[in-house]
Short mmCIF file of C-alpha atoms and ligand atoms in Angstrom, two decimals:
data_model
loop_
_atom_site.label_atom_id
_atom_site.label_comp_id
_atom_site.label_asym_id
_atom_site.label_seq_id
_atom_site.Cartn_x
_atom_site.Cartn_y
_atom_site.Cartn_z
CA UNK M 6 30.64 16.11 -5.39
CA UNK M 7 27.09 17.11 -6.16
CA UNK M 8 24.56 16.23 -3.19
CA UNK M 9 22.60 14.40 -5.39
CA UNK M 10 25.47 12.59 -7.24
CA UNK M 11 26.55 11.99 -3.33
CA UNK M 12 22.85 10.66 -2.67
CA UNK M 13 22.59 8.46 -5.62
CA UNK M 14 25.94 7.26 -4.39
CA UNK M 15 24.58 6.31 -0.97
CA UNK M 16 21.39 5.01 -2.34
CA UNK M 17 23.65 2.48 -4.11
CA UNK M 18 25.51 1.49 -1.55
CA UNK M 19 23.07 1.77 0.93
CA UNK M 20 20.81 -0.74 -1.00
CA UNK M 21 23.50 -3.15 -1.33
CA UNK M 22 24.78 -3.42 2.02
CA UNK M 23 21.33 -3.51 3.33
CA UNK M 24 20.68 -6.75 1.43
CA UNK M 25 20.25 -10.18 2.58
CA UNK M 26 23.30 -12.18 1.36
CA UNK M 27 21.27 -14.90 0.81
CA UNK M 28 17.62 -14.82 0.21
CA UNK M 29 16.66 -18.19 2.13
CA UNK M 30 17.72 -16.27 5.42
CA UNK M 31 15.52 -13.44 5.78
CA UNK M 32 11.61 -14.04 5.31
CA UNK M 33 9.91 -11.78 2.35
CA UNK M 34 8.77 -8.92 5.26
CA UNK M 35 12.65 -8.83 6.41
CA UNK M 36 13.34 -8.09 3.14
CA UNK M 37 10.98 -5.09 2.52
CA UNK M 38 11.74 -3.72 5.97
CA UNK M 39 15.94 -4.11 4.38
CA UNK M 40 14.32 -2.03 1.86
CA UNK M 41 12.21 0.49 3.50
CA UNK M 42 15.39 1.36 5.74
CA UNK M 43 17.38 1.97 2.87
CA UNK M 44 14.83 3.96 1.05
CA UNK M 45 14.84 5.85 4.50
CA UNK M 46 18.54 6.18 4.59
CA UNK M 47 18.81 7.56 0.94
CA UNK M 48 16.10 10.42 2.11
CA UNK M 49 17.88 11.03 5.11
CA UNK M 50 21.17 11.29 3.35
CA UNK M 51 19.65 13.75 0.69
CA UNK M 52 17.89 16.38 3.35
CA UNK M 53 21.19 16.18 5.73
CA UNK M 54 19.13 14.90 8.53
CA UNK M 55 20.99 14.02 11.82
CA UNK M 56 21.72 10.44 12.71
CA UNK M 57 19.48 10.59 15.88
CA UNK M 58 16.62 11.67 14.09
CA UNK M 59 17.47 8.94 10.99
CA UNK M 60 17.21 5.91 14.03
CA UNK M 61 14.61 7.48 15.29
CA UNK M 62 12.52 7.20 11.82
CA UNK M 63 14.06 4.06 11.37
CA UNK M 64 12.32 2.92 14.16
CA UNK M 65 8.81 2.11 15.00
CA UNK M 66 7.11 4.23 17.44
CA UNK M 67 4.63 1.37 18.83
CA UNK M 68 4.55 -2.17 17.77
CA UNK M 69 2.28 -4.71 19.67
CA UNK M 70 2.24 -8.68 18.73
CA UNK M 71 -0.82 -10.73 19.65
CA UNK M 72 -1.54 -14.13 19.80
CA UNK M 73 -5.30 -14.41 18.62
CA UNK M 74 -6.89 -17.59 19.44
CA UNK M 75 -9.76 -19.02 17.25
CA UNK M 76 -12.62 -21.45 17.34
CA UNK M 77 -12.19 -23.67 14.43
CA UNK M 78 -16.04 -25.26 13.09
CA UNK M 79 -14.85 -28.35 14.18
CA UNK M 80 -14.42 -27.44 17.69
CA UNK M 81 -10.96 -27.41 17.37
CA UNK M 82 -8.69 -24.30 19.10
CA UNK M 83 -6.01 -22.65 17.16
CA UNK M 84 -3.90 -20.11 17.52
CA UNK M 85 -2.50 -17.73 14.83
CA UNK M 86 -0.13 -14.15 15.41
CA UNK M 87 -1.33 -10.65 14.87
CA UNK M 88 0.48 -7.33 15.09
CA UNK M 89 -0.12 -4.07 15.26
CA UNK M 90 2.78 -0.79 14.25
CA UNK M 91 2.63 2.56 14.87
CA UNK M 92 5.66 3.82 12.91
CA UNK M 93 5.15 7.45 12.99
CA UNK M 94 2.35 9.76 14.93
CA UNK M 95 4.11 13.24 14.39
CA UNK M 96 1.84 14.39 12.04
CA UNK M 97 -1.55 13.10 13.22
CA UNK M 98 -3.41 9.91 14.14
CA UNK M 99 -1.87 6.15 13.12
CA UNK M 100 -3.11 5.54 9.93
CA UNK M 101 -2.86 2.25 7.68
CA UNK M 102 -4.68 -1.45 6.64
CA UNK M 103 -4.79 -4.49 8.36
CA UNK M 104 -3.73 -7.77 5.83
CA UNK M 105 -4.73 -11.08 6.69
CA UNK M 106 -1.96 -13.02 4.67
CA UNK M 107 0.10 -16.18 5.62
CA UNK M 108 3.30 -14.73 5.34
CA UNK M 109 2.95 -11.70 7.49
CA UNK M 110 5.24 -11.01 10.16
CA UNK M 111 6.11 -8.06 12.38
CA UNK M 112 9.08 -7.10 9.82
CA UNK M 113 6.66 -6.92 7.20
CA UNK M 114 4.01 -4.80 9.10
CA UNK M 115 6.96 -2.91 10.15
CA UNK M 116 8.28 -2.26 6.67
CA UNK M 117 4.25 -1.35 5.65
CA UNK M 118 3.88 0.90 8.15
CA UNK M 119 6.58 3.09 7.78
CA UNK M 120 5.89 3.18 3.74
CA UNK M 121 2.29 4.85 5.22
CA UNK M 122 4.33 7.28 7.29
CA UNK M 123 6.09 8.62 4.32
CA UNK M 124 2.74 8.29 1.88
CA UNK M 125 0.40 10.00 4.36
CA UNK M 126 2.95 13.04 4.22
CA UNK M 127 3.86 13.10 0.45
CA UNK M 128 0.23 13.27 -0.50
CA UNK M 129 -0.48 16.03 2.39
CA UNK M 130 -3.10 14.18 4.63
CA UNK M 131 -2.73 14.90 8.82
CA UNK M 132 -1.93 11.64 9.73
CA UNK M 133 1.59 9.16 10.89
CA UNK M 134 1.61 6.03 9.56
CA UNK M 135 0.93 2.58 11.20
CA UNK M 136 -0.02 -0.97 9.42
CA UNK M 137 -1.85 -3.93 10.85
CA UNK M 138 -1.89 -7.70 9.98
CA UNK M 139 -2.51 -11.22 11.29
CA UNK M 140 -0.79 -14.59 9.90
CA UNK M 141 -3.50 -16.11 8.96
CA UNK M 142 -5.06 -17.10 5.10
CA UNK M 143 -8.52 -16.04 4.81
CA UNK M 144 -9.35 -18.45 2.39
CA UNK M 145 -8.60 -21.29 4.64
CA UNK M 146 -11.40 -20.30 6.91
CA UNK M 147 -15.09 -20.24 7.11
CA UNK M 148 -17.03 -16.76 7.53
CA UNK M 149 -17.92 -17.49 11.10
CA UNK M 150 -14.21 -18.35 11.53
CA UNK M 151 -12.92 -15.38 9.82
CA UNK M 152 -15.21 -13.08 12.06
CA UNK M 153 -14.14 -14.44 14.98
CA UNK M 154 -10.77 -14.07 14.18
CA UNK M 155 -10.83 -10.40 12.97
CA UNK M 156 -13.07 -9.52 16.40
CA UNK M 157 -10.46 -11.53 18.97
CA UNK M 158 -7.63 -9.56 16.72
CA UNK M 159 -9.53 -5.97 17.12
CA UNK M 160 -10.06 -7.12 20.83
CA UNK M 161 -6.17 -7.83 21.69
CA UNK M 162 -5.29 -4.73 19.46
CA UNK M 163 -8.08 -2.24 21.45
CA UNK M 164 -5.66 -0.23 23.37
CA UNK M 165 -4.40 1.31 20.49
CA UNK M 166 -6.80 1.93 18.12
CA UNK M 167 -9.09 4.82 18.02
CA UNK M 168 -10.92 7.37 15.65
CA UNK M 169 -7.90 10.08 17.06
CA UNK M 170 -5.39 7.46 17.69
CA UNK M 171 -4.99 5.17 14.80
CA UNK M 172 -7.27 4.30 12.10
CA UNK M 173 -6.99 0.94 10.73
CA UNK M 174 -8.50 0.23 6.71
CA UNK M 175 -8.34 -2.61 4.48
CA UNK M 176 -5.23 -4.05 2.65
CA UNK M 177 -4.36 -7.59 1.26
CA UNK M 178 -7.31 -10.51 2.23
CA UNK M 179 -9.42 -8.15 4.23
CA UNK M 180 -12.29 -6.07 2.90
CA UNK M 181 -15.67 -4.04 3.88
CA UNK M 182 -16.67 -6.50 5.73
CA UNK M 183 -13.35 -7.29 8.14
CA UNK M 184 -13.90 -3.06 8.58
CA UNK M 185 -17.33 -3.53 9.88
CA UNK M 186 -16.81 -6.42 12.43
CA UNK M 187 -14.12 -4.00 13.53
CA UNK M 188 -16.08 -0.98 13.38
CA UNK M 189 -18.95 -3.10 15.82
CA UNK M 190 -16.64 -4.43 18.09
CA UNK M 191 -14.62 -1.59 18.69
CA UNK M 192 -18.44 0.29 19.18
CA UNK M 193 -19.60 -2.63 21.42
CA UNK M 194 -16.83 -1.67 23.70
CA UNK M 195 -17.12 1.94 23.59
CA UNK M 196 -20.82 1.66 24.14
CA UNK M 197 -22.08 3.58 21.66
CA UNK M 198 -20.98 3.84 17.97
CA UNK M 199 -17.77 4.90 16.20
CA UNK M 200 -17.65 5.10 12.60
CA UNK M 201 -14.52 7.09 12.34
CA UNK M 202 -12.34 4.12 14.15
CA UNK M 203 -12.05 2.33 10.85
CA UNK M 204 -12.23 2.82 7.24
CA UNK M 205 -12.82 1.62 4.43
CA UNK M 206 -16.43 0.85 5.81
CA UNK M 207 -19.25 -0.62 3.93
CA UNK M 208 -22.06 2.73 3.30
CA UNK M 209 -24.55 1.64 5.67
CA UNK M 210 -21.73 2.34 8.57
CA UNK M 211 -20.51 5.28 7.24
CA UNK M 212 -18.26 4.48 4.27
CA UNK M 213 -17.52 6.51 2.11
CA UNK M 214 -18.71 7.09 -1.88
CA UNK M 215 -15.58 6.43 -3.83
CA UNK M 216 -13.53 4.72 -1.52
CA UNK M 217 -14.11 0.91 -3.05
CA UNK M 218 -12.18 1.84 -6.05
CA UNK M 219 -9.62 4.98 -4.88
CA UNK M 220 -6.61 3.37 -4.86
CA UNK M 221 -7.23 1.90 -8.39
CA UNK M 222 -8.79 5.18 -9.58
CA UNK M 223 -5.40 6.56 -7.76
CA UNK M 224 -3.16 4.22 -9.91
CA UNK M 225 -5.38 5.17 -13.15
CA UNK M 226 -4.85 8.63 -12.69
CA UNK M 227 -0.96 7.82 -11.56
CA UNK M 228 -0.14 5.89 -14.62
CA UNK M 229 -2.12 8.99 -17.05
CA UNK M 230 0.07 11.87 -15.21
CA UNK M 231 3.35 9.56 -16.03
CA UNK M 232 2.23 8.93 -19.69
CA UNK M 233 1.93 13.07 -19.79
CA UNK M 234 -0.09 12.32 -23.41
CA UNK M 235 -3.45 10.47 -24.36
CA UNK M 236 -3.16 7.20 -22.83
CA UNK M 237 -5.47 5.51 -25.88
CA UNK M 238 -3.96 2.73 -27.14
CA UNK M 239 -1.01 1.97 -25.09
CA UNK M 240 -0.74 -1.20 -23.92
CA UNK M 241 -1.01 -2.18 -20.29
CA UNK M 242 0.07 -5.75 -17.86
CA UNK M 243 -1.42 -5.95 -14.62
CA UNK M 244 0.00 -8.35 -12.21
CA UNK M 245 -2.54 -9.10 -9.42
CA UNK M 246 -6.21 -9.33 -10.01
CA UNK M 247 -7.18 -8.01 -6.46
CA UNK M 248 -8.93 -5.03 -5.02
CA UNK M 249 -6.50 -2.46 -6.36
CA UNK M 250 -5.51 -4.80 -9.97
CA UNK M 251 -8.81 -5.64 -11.36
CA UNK M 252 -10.38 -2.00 -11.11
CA UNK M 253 -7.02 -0.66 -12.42
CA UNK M 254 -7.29 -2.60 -14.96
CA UNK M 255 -10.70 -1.73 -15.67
CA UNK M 256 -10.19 1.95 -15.56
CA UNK M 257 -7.42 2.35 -17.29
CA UNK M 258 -9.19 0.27 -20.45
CA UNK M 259 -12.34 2.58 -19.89
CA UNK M 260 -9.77 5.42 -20.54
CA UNK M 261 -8.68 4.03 -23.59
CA UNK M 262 -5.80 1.87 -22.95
CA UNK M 263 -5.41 -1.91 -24.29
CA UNK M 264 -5.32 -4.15 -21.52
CA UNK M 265 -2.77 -7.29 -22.81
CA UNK M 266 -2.32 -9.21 -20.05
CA UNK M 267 -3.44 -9.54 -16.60
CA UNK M 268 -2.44 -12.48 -13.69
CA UNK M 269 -2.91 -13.18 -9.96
CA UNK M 270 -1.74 -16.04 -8.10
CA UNK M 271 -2.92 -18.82 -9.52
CA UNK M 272 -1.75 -17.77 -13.14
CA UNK M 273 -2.64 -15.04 -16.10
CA UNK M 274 -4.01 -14.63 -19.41
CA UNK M 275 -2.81 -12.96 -22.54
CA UNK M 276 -4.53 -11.24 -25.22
CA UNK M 277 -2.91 -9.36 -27.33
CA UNK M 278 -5.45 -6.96 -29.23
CA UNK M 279 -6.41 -6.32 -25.06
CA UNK M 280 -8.55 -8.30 -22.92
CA UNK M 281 -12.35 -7.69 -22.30
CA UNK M 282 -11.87 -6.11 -18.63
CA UNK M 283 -15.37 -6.43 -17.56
CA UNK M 284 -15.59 -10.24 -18.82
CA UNK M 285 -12.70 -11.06 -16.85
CA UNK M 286 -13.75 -9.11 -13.59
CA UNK M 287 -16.94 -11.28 -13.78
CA UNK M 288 -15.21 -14.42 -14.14
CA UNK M 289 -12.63 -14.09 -11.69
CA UNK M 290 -15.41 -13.31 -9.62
CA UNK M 291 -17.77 -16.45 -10.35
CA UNK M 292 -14.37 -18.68 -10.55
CA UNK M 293 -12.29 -17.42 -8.21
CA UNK M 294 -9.71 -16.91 -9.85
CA UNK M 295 -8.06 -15.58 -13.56
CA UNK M 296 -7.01 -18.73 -14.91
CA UNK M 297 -9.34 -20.46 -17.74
CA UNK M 298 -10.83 -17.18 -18.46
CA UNK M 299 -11.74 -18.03 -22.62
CA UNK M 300 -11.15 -14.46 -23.74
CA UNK M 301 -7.20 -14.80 -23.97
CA UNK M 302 -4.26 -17.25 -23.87
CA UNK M 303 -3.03 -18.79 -20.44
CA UNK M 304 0.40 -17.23 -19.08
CA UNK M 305 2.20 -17.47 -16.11
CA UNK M 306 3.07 -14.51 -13.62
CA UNK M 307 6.67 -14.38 -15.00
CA UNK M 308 6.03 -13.93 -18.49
CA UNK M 309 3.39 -11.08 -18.01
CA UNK M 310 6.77 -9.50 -15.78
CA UNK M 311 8.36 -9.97 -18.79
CA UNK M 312 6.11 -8.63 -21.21
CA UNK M 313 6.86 -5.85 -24.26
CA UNK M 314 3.98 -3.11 -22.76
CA UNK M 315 4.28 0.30 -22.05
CA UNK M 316 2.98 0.13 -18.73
CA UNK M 317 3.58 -2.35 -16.00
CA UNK M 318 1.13 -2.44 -12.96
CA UNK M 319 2.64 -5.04 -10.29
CA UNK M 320 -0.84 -4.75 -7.93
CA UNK M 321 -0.15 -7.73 -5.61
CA UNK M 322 3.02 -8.04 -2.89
CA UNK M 323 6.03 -7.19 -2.37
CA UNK M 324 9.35 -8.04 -3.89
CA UNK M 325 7.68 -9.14 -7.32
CA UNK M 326 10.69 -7.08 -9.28
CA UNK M 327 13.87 -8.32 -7.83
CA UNK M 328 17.20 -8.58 -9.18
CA UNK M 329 16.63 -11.86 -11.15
CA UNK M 330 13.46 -11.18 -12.85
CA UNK M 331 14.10 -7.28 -13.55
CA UNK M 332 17.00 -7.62 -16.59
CA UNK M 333 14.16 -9.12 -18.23
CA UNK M 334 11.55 -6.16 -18.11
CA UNK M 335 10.72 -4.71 -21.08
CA UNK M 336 7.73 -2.21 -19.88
CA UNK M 337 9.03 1.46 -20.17
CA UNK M 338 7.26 2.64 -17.46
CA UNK M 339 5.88 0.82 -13.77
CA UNK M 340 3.23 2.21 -11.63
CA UNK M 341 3.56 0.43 -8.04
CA UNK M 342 0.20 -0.23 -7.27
CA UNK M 343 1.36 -2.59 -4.70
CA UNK M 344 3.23 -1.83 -1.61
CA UNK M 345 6.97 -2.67 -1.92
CA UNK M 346 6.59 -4.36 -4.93
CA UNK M 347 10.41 -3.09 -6.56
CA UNK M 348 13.48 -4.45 -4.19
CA UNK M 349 16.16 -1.81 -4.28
CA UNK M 350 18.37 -3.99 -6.45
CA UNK M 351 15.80 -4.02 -8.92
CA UNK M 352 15.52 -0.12 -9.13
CA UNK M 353 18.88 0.11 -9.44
CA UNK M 354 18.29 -2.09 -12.54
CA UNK M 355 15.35 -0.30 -14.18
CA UNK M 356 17.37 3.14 -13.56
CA UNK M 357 20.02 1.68 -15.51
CA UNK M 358 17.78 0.60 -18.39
CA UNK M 359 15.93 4.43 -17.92
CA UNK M 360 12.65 2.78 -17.11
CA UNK M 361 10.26 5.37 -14.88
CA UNK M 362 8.64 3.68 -11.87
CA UNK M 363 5.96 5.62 -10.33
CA UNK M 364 6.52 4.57 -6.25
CA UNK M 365 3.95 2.69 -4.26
CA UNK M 366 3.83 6.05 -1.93
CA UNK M 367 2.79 8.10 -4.48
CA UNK M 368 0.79 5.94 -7.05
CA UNK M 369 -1.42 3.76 -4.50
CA UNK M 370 -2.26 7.01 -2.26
CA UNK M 371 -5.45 7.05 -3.56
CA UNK M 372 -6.63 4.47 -1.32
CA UNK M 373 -5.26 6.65 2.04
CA UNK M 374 -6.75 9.55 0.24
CA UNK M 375 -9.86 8.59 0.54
CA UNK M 376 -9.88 6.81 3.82
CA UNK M 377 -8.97 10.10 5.09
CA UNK M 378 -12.12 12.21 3.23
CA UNK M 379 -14.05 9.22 4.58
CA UNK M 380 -12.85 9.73 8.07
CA UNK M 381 -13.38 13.69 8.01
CA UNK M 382 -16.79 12.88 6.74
CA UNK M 383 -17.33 10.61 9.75
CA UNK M 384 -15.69 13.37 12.30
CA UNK M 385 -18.49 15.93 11.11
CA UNK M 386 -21.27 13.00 11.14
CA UNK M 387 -21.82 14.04 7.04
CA UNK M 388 -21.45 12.73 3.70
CA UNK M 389 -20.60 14.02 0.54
CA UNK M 390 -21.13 13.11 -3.16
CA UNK M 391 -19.31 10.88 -5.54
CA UNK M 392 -18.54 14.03 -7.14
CA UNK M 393 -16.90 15.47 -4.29
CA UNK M 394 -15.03 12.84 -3.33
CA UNK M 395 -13.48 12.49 -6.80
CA UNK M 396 -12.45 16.36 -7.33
CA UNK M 397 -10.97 15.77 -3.60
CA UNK M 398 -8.77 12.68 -4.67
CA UNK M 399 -7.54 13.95 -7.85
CA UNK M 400 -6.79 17.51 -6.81
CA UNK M 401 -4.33 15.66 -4.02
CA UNK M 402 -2.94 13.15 -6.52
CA UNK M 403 -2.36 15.70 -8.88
CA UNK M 404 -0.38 18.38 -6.33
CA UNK M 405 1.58 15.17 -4.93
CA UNK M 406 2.22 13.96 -8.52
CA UNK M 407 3.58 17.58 -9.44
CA UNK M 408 5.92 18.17 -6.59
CA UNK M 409 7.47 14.97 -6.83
CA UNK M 410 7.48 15.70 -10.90
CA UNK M 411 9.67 18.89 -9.77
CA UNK M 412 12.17 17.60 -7.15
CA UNK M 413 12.97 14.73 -9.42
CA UNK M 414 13.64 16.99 -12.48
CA UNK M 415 15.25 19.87 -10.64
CA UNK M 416 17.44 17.25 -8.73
CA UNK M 417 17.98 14.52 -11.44
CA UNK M 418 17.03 12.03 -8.70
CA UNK M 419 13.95 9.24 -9.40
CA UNK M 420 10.50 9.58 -8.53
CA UNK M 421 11.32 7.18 -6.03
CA UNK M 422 14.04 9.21 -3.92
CA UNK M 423 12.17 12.27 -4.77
CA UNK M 424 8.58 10.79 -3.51
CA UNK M 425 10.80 9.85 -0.17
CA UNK M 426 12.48 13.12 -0.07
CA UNK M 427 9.51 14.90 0.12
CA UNK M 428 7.72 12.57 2.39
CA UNK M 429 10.79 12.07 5.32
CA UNK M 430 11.19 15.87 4.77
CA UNK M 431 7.83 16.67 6.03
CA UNK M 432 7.64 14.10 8.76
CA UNK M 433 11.41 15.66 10.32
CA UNK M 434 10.13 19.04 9.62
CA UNK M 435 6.93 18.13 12.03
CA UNK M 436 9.73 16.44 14.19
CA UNK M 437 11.63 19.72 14.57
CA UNK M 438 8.68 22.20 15.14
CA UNK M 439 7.29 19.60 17.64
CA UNK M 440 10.80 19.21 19.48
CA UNK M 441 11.81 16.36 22.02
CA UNK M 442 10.14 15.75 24.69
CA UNK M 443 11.09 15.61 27.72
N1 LIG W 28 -3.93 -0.46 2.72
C1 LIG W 28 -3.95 0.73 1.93
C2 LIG W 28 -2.54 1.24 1.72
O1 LIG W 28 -1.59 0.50 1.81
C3 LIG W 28 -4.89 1.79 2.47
C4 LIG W 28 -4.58 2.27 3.85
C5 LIG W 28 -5.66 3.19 4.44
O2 LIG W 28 -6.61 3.52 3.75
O3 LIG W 28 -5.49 3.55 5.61
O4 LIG W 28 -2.32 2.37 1.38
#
């Protein structure tokens, strides 16, 4: 047997036994961490890596859970969890967001930071991987509330954290402004201040040009390399209207393409001849959310799965494409702009119906990409240009885009295995020149 025929073999069976007989038992982050191991134990399989070293990638390096306390406005005490994982540090400092979501749980964190591990290396940038988050809704809670949550998280999470340890960023329900409470409390404490402790920061800390919109510009430029031709006038569904969804969206209609449908939680709308982008940015942003947007027909998150598109950008959480929604995909090709957002049984699906998926690792790196120029720009207290920053990004998109474009080919494997090939190769390869200590 081939290697690869004997690693697509092992991917298949991996996948299978690592999922939850029923769903109901495991929560959604148990799930993607199911996932992320298998992903892992396809790569493993593929390079010939030795069972110690698999367990030990399997494994986080540090994970701390914290109980954060918080001051409601009414006087009220609550308390909510928060967690901190350093999967991997091989290759550098801990690098990865922090998501304030209700469903987040050390599995999930888990499962998120070990996806950074493997993205960090694919895409060439010196750091392990690590992923932050705290159980809480940010919607739920006042500003005041919010702040003092994110500063009583940073607090418990202090230890670890640091501009040569690990760098925390933004991800699901936090933005530029959760990064500077944390940048000013973890400053407060040091005594002085630290702008390279954090990204994603807003430009008066030392944020960087370019990084608002990197992972979407990442997914844009992503979805163009897959398309290999003009992208003008295909058609495009975006599911989740977020920070990385709704400047996708807009960037890929600025370069032409015909934005049908878009969605977030609370529902989507439809518009065949494509949507007006920059209406609907503006009114999800005065509304709050998509829904009732007058420029296109109501749908709900399923259909737009569902849709007849060329492109399909799920943008939100994981475990959107599982195996009962996936038959029904029509897109030809899926650019992850989420994390996790395919469950192995569903890529088993699409690579039965010959449907490309561009992985999360290597079509959201943008927004790592660019938290790392941001963080180098910090180190050497200097800032570059837009300009700069952009050449930077897609000069590492496009040499991660093109090896994983190569290994898949040469191999006949998916830009999935290939993306993890690549990535675990790197991080066992840093394993082995490092050795064991003691
Ligand atoms: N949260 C983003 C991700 O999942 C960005 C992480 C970072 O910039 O460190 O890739």
């Amino acid at each position: 047997m081939r290697v690869d025929d004997e690693y697509k073999g092992v991917l298949n069976t991996m996948t299978i036994m690592d999922l939850p007989t029923t769903a109901s038992v495991k929560s959604s982050g148990e799930q993607a961490l199911d996932a992320a191991r298998a992903q892992l134990a396809g790569a493993a399989r593929f390079l010939g890596l030795d069972d110690g070293l698999h367990r030990m990638l399997a494994t986080p390096r540090r994970s701390l859970t914290v109980a954060v306390p918080v001051r409601r406005e009414d006087g009220r005490m609550e308390v909510v969890q928060g967690y901190r994982v350093q999967h991997n540090v091989s290759r550098g400092p801990a690098k990865g967001g922090i998501r304030f979501h209700p469903a987040t749980d050390l599995a999930e964190v888990t499962a998120l930071a070990m996806w950074m591990t493997w993205k960090c290396a694919l895409v060439g940038i010196p750091y392990g991987g690590a992923k932050g988050g705290v159980a809480v809704d940010p919607g739920s809670l006042t500003t005041r509330e919010l702040e003092r949550v994110t500063r009583r998280y940073v607090n418990e999470i202090l230890p670890l954290i640091g501009p040569e340890k690990d760098i925390p960023a933004p991800d699901v329900g936090t933005d530029e402004q959760t990064m500077a409470w944390i940048m000013d409390t973890y400053s407060v404490n040091a005594g002085y201040s630290v702008p390279g402790v954090v990204t994603g920061k807003p430009m008066t800390l030392g944020g960087s040009l370019g990084r608002a919109g990197a992972t979407s510009r990442g997914v844009q430029l992503a979805t163009q390399m897959a398309l290999g031709s003009d992208p003008a006038g295909k058609t495009v569904a975006v599911q989740g209207f977020g920070k990385v969804g709704a400047l996708a969206a807009q960037y890929l209609a600025d370069a032409g393409m015909t934005v049908v449908a878009v969605s977030d939680a609370s529902g989507g709308v439809h518009r065949a001849a494509g949507l007006d982008v920059t209406a609907l940015r503006a009114w999800a942003r005065e509304n709050g959310s998509v829904p009732g947007f007058p420029g296109g027909d109501p749908l709900t998150n399923d259909e737009l799965l569902a849709l007849d598109v060329d492109v399909l950008i799920p943008a939100a959480l994981e475990g959107v494409l599982h195996a009962g929604n996936t038959p029904g995909v029509k897109a030809r090709l899926i650019v992850e702009g989420a994390n996790g957002p395919t469950t192995p049984e569903a890529d088993l699906i699409l690579a039965d119906k010959g449907t490309t998926v561009v992985p999360d690792i290597l079509a959201n790196a943008g927004g790592v990409i660019v938290s790392y120029l941001e963080w180098v720009q910090n180190m050497q207290a200097y800032s570059w240009s837009a300009a700069e920053v952009e050449v930077r990004l897609a000069d590492l998109m496009e040499t991660a885009y093109g090896a994983v474009r190569d290994l898949s080919a040469e191999r006949d494997i998916s830009l999935r295995q290939a993306a993890h090939a690549i990535g675990v190769g790197r991080v066992a390869e840093a394993h082995g020149a490092r050795g064991l200590y003691p």
